[in-house]
mmCIF file of C-alpha atoms and ligand atoms in Angstrom:
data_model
loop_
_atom_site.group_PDB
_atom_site.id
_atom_site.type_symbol
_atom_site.label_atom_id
_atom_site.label_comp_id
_atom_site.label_asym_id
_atom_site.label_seq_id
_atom_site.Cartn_x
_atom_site.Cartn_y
_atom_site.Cartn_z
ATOM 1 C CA UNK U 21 0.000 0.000 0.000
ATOM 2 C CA UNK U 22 2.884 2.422 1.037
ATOM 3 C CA UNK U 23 6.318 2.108 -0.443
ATOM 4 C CA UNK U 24 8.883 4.714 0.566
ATOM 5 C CA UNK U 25 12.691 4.143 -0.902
ATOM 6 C CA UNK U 26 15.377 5.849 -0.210
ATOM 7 C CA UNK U 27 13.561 8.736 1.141
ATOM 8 C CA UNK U 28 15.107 11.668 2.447
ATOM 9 C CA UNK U 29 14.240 15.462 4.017
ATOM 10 C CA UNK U 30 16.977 18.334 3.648
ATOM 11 C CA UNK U 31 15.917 21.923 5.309
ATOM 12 C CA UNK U 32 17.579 24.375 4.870
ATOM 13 C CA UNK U 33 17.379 26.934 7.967
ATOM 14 C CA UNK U 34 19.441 29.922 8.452
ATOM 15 C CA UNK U 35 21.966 28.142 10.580
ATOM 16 C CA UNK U 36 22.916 25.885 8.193
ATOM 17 C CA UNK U 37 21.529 22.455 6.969
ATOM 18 C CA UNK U 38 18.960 20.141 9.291
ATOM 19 C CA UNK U 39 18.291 16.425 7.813
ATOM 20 C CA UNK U 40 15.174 15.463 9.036
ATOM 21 C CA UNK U 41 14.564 12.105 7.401
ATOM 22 C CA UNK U 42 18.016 10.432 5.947
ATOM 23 C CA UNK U 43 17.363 7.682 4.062
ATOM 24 C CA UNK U 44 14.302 5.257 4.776
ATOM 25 C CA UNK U 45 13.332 2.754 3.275
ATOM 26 C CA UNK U 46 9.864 0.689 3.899
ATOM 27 C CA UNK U 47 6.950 -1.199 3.088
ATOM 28 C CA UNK U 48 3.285 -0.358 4.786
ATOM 29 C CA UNK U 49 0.962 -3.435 3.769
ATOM 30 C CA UNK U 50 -2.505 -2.946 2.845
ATOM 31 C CA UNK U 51 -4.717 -3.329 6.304
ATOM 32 C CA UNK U 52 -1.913 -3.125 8.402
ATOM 33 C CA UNK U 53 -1.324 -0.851 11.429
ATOM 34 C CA UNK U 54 2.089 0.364 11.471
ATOM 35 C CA UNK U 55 3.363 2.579 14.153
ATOM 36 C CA UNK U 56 6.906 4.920 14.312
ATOM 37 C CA UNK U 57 8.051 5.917 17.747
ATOM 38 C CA UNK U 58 10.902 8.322 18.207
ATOM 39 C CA UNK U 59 11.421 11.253 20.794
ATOM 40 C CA UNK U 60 10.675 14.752 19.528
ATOM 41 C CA UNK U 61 12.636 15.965 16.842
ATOM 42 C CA UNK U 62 13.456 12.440 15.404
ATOM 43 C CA UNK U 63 11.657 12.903 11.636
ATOM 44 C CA UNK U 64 8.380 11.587 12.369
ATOM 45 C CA UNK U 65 5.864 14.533 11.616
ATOM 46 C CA UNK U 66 8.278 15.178 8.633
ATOM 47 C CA UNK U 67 8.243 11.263 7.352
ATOM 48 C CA UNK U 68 4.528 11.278 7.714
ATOM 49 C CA UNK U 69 3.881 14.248 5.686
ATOM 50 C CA UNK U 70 5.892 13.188 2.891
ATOM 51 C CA UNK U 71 3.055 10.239 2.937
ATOM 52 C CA UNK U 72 0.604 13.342 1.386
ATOM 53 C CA UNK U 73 2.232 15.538 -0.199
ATOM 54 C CA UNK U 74 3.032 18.061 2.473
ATOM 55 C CA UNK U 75 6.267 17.908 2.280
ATOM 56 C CA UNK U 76 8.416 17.220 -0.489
ATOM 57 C CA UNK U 77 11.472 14.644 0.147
ATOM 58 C CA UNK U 78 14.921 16.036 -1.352
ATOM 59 C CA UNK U 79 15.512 12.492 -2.706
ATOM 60 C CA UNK U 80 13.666 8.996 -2.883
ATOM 61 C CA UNK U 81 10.096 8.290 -3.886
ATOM 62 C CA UNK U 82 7.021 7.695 -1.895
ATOM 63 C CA UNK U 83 4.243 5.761 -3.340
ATOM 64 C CA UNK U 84 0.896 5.291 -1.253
ATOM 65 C CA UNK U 85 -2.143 3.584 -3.290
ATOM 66 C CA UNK U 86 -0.166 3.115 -6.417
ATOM 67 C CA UNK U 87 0.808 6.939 -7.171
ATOM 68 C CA UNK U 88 4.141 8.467 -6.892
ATOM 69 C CA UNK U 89 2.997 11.250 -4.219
ATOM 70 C CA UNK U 90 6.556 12.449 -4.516
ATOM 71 C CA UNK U 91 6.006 13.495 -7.785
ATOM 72 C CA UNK U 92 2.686 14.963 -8.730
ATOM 73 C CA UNK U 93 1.193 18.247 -8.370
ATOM 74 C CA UNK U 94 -1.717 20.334 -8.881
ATOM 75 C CA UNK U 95 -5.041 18.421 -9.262
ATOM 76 C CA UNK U 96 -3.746 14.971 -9.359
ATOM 77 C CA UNK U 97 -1.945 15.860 -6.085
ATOM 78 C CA UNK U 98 -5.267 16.546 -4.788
ATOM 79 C CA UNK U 99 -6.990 13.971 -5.985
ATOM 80 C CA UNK U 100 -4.073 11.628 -4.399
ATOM 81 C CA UNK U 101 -4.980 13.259 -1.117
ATOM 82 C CA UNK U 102 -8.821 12.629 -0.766
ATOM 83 C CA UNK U 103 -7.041 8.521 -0.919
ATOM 84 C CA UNK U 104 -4.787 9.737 1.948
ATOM 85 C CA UNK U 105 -7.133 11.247 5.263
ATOM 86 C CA UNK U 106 -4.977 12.332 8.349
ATOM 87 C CA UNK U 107 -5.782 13.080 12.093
ATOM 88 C CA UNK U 108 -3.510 15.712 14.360
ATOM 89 C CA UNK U 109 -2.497 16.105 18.011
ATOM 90 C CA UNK U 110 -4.640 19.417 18.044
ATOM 91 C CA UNK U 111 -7.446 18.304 15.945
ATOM 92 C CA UNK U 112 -6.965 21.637 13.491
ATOM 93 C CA UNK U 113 -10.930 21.663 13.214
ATOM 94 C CA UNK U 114 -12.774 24.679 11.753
ATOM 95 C CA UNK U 115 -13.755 26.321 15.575
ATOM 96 C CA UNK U 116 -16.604 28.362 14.009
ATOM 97 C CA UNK U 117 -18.766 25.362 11.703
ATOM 98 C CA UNK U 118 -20.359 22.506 13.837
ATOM 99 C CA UNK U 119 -19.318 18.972 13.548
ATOM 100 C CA UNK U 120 -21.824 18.169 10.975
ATOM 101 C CA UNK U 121 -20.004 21.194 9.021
ATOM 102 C CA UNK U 122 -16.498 19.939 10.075
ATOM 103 C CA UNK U 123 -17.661 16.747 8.843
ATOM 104 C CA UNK U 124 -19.273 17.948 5.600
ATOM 105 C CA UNK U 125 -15.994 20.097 4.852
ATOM 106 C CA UNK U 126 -14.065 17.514 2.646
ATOM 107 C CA UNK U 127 -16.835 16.592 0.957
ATOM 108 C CA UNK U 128 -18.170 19.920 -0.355
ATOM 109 C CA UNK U 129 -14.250 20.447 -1.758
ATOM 110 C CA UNK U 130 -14.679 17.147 -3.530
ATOM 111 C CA UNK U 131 -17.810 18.431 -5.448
ATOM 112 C CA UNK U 132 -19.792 15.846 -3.289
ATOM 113 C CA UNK U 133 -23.773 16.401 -3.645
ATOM 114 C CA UNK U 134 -25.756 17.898 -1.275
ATOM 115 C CA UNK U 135 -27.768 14.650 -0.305
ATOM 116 C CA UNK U 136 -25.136 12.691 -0.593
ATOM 117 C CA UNK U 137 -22.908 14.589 1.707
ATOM 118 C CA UNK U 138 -25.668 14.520 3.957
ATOM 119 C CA UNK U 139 -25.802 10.684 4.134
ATOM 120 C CA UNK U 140 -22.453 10.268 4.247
ATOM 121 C CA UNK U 141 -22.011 11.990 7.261
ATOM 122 C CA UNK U 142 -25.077 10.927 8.998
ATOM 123 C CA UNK U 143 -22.629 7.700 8.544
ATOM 124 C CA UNK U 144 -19.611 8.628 9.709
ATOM 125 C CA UNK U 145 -21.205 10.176 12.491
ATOM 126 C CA UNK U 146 -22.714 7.090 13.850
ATOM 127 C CA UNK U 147 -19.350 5.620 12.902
ATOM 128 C CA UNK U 148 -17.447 7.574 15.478
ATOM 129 C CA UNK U 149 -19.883 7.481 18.232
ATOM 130 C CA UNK U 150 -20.812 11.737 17.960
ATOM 131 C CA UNK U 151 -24.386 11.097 17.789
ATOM 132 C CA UNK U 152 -26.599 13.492 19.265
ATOM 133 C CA UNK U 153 -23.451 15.694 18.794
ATOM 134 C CA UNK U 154 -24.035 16.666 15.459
ATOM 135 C CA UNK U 155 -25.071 20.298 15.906
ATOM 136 C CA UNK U 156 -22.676 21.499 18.456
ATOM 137 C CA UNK U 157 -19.509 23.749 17.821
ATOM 138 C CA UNK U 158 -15.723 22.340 18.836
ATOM 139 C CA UNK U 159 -15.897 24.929 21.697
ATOM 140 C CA UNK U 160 -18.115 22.509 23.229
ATOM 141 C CA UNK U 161 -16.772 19.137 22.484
ATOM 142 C CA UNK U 162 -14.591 17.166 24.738
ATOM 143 C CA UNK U 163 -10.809 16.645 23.658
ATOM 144 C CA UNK U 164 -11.802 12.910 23.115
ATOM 145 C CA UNK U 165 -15.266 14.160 20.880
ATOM 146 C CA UNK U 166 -12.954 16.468 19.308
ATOM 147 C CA UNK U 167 -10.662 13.765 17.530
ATOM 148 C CA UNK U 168 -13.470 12.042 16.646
ATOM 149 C CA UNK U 169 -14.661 14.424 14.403
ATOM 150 C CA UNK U 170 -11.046 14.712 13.469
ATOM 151 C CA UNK U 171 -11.631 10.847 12.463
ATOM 152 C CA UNK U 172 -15.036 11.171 10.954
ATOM 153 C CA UNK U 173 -13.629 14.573 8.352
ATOM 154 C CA UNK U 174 -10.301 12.105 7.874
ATOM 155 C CA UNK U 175 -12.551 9.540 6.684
ATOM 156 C CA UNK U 176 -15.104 11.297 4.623
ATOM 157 C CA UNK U 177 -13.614 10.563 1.341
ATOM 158 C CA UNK U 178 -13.300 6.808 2.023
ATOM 159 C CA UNK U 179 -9.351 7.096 1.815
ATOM 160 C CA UNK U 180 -7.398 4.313 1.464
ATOM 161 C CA UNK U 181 -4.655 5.389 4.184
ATOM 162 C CA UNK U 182 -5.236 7.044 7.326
ATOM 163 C CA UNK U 183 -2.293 9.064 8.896
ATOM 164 C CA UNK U 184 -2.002 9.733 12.592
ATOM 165 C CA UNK U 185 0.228 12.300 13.679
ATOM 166 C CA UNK U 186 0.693 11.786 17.799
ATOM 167 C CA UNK U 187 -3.024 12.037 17.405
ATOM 168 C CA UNK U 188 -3.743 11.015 21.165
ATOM 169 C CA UNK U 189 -1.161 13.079 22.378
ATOM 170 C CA UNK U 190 -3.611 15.971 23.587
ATOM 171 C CA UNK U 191 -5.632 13.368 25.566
ATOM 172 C CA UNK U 192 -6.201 11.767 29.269
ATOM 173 C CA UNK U 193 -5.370 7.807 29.338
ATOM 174 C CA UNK U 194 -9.164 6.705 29.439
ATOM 175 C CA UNK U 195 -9.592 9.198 26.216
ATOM 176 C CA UNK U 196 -6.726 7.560 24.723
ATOM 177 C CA UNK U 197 -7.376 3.930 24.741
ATOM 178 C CA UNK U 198 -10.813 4.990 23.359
ATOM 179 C CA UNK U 199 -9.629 6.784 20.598
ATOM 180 C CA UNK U 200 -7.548 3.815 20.259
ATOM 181 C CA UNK U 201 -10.156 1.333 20.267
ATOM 182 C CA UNK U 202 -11.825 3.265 17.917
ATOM 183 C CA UNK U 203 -9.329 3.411 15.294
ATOM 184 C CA UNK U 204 -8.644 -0.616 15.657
ATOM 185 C CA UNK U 205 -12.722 -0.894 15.194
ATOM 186 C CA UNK U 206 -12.300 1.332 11.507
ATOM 187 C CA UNK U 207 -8.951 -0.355 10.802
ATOM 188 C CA UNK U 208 -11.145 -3.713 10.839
ATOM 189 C CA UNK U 209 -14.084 -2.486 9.369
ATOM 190 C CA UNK U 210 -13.209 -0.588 6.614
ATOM 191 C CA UNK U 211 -9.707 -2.332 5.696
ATOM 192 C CA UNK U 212 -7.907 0.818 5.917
ATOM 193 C CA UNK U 213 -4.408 0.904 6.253
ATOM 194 C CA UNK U 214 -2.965 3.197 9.346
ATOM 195 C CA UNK U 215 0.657 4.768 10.040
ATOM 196 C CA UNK U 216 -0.042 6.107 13.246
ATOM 197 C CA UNK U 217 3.611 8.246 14.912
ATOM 198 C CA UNK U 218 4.009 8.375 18.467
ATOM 199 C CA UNK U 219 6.308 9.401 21.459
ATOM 200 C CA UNK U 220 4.666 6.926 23.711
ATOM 201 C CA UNK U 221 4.729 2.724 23.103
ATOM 202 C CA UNK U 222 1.962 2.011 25.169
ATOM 203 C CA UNK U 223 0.209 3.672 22.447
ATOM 204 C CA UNK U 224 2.094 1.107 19.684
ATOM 205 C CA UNK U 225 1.704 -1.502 21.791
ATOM 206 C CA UNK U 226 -2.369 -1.482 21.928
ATOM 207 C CA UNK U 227 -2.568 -1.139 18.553
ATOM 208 C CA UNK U 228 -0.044 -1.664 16.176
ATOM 209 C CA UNK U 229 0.875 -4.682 14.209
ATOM 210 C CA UNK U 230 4.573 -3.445 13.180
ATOM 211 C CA UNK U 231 6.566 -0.758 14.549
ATOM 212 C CA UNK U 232 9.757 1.496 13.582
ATOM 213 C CA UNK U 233 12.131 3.443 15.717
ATOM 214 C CA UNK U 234 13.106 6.625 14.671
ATOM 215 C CA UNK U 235 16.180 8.431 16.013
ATOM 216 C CA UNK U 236 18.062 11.343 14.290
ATOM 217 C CA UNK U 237 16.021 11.254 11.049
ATOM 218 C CA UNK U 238 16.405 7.151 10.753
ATOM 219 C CA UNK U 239 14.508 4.003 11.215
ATOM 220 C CA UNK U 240 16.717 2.207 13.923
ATOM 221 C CA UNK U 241 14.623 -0.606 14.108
ATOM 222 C CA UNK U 242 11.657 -2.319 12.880
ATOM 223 C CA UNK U 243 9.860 -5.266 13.182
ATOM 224 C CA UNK U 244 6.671 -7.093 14.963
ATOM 225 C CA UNK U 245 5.444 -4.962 17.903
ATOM 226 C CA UNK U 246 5.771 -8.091 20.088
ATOM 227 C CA UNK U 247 9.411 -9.099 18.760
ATOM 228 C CA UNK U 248 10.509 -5.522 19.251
ATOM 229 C CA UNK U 249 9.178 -5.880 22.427
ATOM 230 C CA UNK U 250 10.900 -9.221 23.547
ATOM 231 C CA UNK U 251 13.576 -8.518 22.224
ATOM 232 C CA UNK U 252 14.893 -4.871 21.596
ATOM 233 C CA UNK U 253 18.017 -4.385 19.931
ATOM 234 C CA UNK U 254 18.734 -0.763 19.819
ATOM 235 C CA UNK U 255 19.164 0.833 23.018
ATOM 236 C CA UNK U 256 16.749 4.024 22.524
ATOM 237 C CA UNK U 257 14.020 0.812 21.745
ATOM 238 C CA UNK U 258 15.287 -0.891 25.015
ATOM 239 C CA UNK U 259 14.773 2.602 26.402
ATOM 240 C CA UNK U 260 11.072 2.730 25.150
ATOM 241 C CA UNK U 261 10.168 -0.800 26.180
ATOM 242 C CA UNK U 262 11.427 -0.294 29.931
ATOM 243 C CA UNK U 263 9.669 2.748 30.299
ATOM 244 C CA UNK U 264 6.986 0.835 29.802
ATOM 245 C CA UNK U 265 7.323 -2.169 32.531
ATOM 246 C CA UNK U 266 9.093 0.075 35.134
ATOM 247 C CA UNK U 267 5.637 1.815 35.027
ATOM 248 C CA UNK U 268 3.925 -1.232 35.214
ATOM 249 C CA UNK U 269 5.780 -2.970 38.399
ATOM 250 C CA UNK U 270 7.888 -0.451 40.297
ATOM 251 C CA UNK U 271 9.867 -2.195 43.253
ATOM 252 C CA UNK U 272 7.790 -1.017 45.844
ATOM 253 C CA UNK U 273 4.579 -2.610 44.427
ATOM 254 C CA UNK U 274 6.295 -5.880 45.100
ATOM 255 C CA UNK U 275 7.812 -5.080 48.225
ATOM 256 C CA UNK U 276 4.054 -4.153 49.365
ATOM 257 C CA UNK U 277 2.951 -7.346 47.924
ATOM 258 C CA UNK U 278 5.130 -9.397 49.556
ATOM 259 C CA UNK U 279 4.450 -7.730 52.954
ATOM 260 C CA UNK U 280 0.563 -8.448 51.935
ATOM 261 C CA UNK U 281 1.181 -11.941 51.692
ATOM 262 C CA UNK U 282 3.367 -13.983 54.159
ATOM 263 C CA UNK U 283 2.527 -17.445 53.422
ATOM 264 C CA UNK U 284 2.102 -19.140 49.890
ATOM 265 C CA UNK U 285 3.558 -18.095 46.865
ATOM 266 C CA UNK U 286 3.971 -15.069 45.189
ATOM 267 C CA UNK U 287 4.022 -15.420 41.428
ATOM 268 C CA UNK U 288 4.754 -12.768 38.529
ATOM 269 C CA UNK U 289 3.318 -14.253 35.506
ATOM 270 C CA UNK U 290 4.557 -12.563 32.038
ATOM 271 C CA UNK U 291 2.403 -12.499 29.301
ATOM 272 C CA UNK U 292 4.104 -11.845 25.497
ATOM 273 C CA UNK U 293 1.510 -12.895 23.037
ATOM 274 C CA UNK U 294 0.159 -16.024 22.619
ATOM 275 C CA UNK U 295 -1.622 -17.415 25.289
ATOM 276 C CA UNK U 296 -4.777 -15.231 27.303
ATOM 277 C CA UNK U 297 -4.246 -15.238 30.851
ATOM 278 C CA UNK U 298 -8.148 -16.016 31.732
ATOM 279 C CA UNK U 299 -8.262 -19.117 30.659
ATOM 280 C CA UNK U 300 -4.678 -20.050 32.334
ATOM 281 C CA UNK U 301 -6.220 -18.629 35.756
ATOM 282 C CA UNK U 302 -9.686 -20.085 35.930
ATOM 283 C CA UNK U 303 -7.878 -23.779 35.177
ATOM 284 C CA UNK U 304 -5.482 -23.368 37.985
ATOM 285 C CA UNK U 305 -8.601 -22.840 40.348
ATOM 286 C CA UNK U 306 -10.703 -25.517 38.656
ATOM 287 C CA UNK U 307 -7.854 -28.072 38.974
ATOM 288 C CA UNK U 308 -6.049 -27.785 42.036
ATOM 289 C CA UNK U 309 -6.783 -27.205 45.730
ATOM 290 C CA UNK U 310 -5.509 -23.842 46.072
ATOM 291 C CA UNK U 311 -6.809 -20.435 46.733
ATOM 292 C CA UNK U 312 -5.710 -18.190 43.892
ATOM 293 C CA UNK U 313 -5.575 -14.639 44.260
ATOM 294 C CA UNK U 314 -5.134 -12.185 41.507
ATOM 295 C CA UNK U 315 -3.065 -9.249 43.231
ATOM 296 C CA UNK U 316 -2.950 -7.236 40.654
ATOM 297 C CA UNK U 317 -2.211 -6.736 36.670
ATOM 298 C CA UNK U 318 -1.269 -4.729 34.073
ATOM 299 C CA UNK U 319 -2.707 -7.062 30.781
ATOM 300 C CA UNK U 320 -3.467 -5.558 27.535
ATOM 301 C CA UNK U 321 -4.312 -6.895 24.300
ATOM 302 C CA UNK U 322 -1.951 -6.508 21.749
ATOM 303 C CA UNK U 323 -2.916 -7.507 17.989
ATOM 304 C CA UNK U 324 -1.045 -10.493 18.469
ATOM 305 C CA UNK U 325 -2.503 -11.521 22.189
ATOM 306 C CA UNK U 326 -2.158 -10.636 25.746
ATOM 307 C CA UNK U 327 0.841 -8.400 26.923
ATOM 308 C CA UNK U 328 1.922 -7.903 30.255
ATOM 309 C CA UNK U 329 2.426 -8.910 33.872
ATOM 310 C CA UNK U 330 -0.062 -10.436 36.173
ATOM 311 C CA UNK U 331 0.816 -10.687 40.051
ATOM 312 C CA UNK U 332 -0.923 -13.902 41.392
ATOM 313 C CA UNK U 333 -0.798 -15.531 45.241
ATOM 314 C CA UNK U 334 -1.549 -19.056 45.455
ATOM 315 C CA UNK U 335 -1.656 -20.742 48.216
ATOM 316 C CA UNK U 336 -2.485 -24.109 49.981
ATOM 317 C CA UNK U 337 -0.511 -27.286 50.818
ATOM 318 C CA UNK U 338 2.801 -27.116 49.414
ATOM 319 C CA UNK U 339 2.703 -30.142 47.238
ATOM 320 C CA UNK U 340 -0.261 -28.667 45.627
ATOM 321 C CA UNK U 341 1.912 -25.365 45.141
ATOM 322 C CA UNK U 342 4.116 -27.364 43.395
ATOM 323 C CA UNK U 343 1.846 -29.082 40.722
ATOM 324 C CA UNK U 344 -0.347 -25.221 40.362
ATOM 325 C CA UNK U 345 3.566 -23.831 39.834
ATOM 326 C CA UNK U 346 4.134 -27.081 37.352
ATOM 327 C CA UNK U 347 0.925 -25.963 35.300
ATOM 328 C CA UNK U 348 1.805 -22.547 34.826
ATOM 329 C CA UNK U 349 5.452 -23.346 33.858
ATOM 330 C CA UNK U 350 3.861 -25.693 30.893
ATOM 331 C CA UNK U 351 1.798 -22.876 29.739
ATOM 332 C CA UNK U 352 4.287 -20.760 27.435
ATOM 333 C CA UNK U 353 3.959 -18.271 29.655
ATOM 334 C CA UNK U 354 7.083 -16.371 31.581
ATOM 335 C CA UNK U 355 6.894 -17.066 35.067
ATOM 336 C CA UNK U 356 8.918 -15.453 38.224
ATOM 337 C CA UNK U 357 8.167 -17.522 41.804
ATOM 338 C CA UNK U 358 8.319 -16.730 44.890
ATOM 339 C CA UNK U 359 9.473 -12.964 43.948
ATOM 340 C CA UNK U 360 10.752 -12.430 47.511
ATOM 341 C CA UNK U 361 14.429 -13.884 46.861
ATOM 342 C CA UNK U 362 15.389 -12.560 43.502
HETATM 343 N N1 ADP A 406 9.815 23.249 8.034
HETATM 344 C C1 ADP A 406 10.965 23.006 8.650
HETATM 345 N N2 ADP A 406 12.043 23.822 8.497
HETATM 346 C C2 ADP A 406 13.197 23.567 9.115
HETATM 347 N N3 ADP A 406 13.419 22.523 9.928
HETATM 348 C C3 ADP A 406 12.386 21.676 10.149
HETATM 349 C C4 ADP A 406 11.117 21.871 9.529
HETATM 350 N N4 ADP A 406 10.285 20.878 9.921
HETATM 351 C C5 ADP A 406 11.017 20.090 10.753
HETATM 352 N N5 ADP A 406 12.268 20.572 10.891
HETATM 353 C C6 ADP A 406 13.355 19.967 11.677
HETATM 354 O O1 ADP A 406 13.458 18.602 11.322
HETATM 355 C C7 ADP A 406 13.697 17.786 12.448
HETATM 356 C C8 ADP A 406 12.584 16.745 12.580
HETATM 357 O O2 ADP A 406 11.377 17.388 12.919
HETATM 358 P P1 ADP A 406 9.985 16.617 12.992
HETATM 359 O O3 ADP A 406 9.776 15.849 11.754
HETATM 360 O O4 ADP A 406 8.939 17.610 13.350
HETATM 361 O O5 ADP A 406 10.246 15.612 14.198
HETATM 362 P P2 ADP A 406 9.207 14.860 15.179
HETATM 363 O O6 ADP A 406 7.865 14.890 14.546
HETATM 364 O O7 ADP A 406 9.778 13.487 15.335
HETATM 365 O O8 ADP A 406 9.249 15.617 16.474
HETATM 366 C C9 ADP A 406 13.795 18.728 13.625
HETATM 367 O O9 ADP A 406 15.140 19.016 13.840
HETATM 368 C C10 ADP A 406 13.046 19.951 13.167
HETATM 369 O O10 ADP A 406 13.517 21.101 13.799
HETATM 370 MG MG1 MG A 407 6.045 15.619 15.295
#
């Protein structure tokens, strides 16, 4: 769906040269979500907006949908675009049309009929969850309403390719993982293929099927979100990926734990795709005689199965310990007992 060789972004500023994209090379499949991380400054907003037309590389070609965006202009460039919708971390809505309007927008530019811009947003409205909404100005939208009618205008045209620059940025955690959810739910439906650019991985890791590091105007890395999470090879990716389980079990939540529960076992079960954790728990308490107690857990669902850690207690006689701690270890999953003497 996306090809981009040999790309690369020259500006020239008054003190001197910056290269803001040297030399990438990749391949976005059709359907796929496909995520770049990379701190500030790295070449992501820049990379992405080569993917429209915004910006022009220096050298290399970008194709998206079969056309070299790199090299047309004028009306065919446009007509590229309306195959290309995008979503930002501010939204950049129009603050004085309502969301029907906002909506509406992309089609009226297209030449889109009056009726049949009128259906078509009555659709994407129900689409992104704004009904009811339909009326009301920006002003009075939530930040989380507010990128969905950033969606819903994105999507007007039916684009093949839907470009998110740090588009959950701007928003609380609980906003976030909605937005997210939402964009799986179109990425399903519709087919559409999404390059989504982030500073954050839990962000790549809800949603994203591949990912690429960025750092100093290169891809670093790339591969399956899970393998890059396994098994990071760059240090800014190992960087990103213990960010992301410091967060999730900080020393002194275990230390608490363990002071919580003197007898029995204390377990840290790691999940890295593959096998669901429910099933795994509700056998263990089916099976053997031992009280199971789910301390606490920080599980999400990647595209490619669960992710995380789960703290468990077991406990009971200590032979039956044994064969609940002989289960677990046959279950692919990583396991860490009795996290008092590491
Ligand atoms: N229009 C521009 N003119 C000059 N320099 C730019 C321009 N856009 C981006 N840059 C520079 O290119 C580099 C990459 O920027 P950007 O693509 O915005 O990174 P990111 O989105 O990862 O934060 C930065 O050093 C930035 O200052
Ligand atoms: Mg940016």
């Amino acid at each position: 769906m996306i090809t981009i060789q040999k790309v690369k972004k020259v500006f020239s500023t008054k003190s001197g040269k910056v290269t803001a994209v040297d030399n990438i090379n990749v391949e976005i499949n059709k359907g796929e979500i496909f995520g770049v991380i990379g701190y500030s400054g790295a070449g992501k907003s820049t990379l992405i907006r080569m993917l429209n037309g915004l910006e022009v590389p220096t050298s290399g070609s970008v194709q998206v949908a079969g056309k070299e965006v790199s090299k047309i202009k004028g009306s065919e460039l446009r007509k590229a675009r309306q195959e290309i919708g995008m979503i930002f971390q501010h939204f950049n809505l129009l603050w004085s049309r309502t969301v029907r309007e906002n909506i509406s927008f992309p089609l009226e530019i297209a030449g889109v009929s009056r009726q049949e811009r009128q259906r078509k947003v009555d659709e994407l409205i129900k689409l992104v969850g704004l009904e009811g909404r339909e009326e009301a100005y920006p002003s009075q939208l939530s930040g989380g309403q507010k990128q969905r009618v950033g969606i819903a205008r994105a999507l007007a045209n039916d684009p093949k390719v839907l470009l998110c620059d740090e588009a959950t940025s701007a928003l609380d955690p609980k906003t976030t993982d909605s937005i997210l959810d939402l964009l799986v739910d179109i990425n399903k439906r519709l087919g559409l293929t999404i390059v989504l650019i982030t500073h954050e991985m839990h962000v790549i890791r809800k949603i994203c099927h591949r990912v690429a590091v960025m750092e100093s105007g290169k891809m670093v890395e790339m591969g399956s979100v899970l393998d890059v999470f396994k098994n990071p090879q760059q240090s800014i990716t190992k960087t990103f990926v213990s960010q992301l389980s410091e967060q999730e079990d900080t020393l002194e939540t275990v230390q608490h734990l363990l002071n919580r529960y003197p007898s029995g076992q204390v377990i840290k079960l790691t999940f890295i795709g593959g096998s669901a954790e429910q099933p795994i728990i509700t056998n263990l308490i089916r099976n053997y005689e031992l009280s199971v107690n789910i301390i606490q857990g920080n599980i999400s669902q990647t595209q490619n199965g669960s992710y995380g850690t789960l703290f468990i207690h077991l406990d009971g006689a200590e032979g039956e310990i044994k064969k609940g701690i002989q289960y677990l270890q046959q279950q692919k999953v990583g396991l860490e007992v009795n996290i008092a003497n590491d």
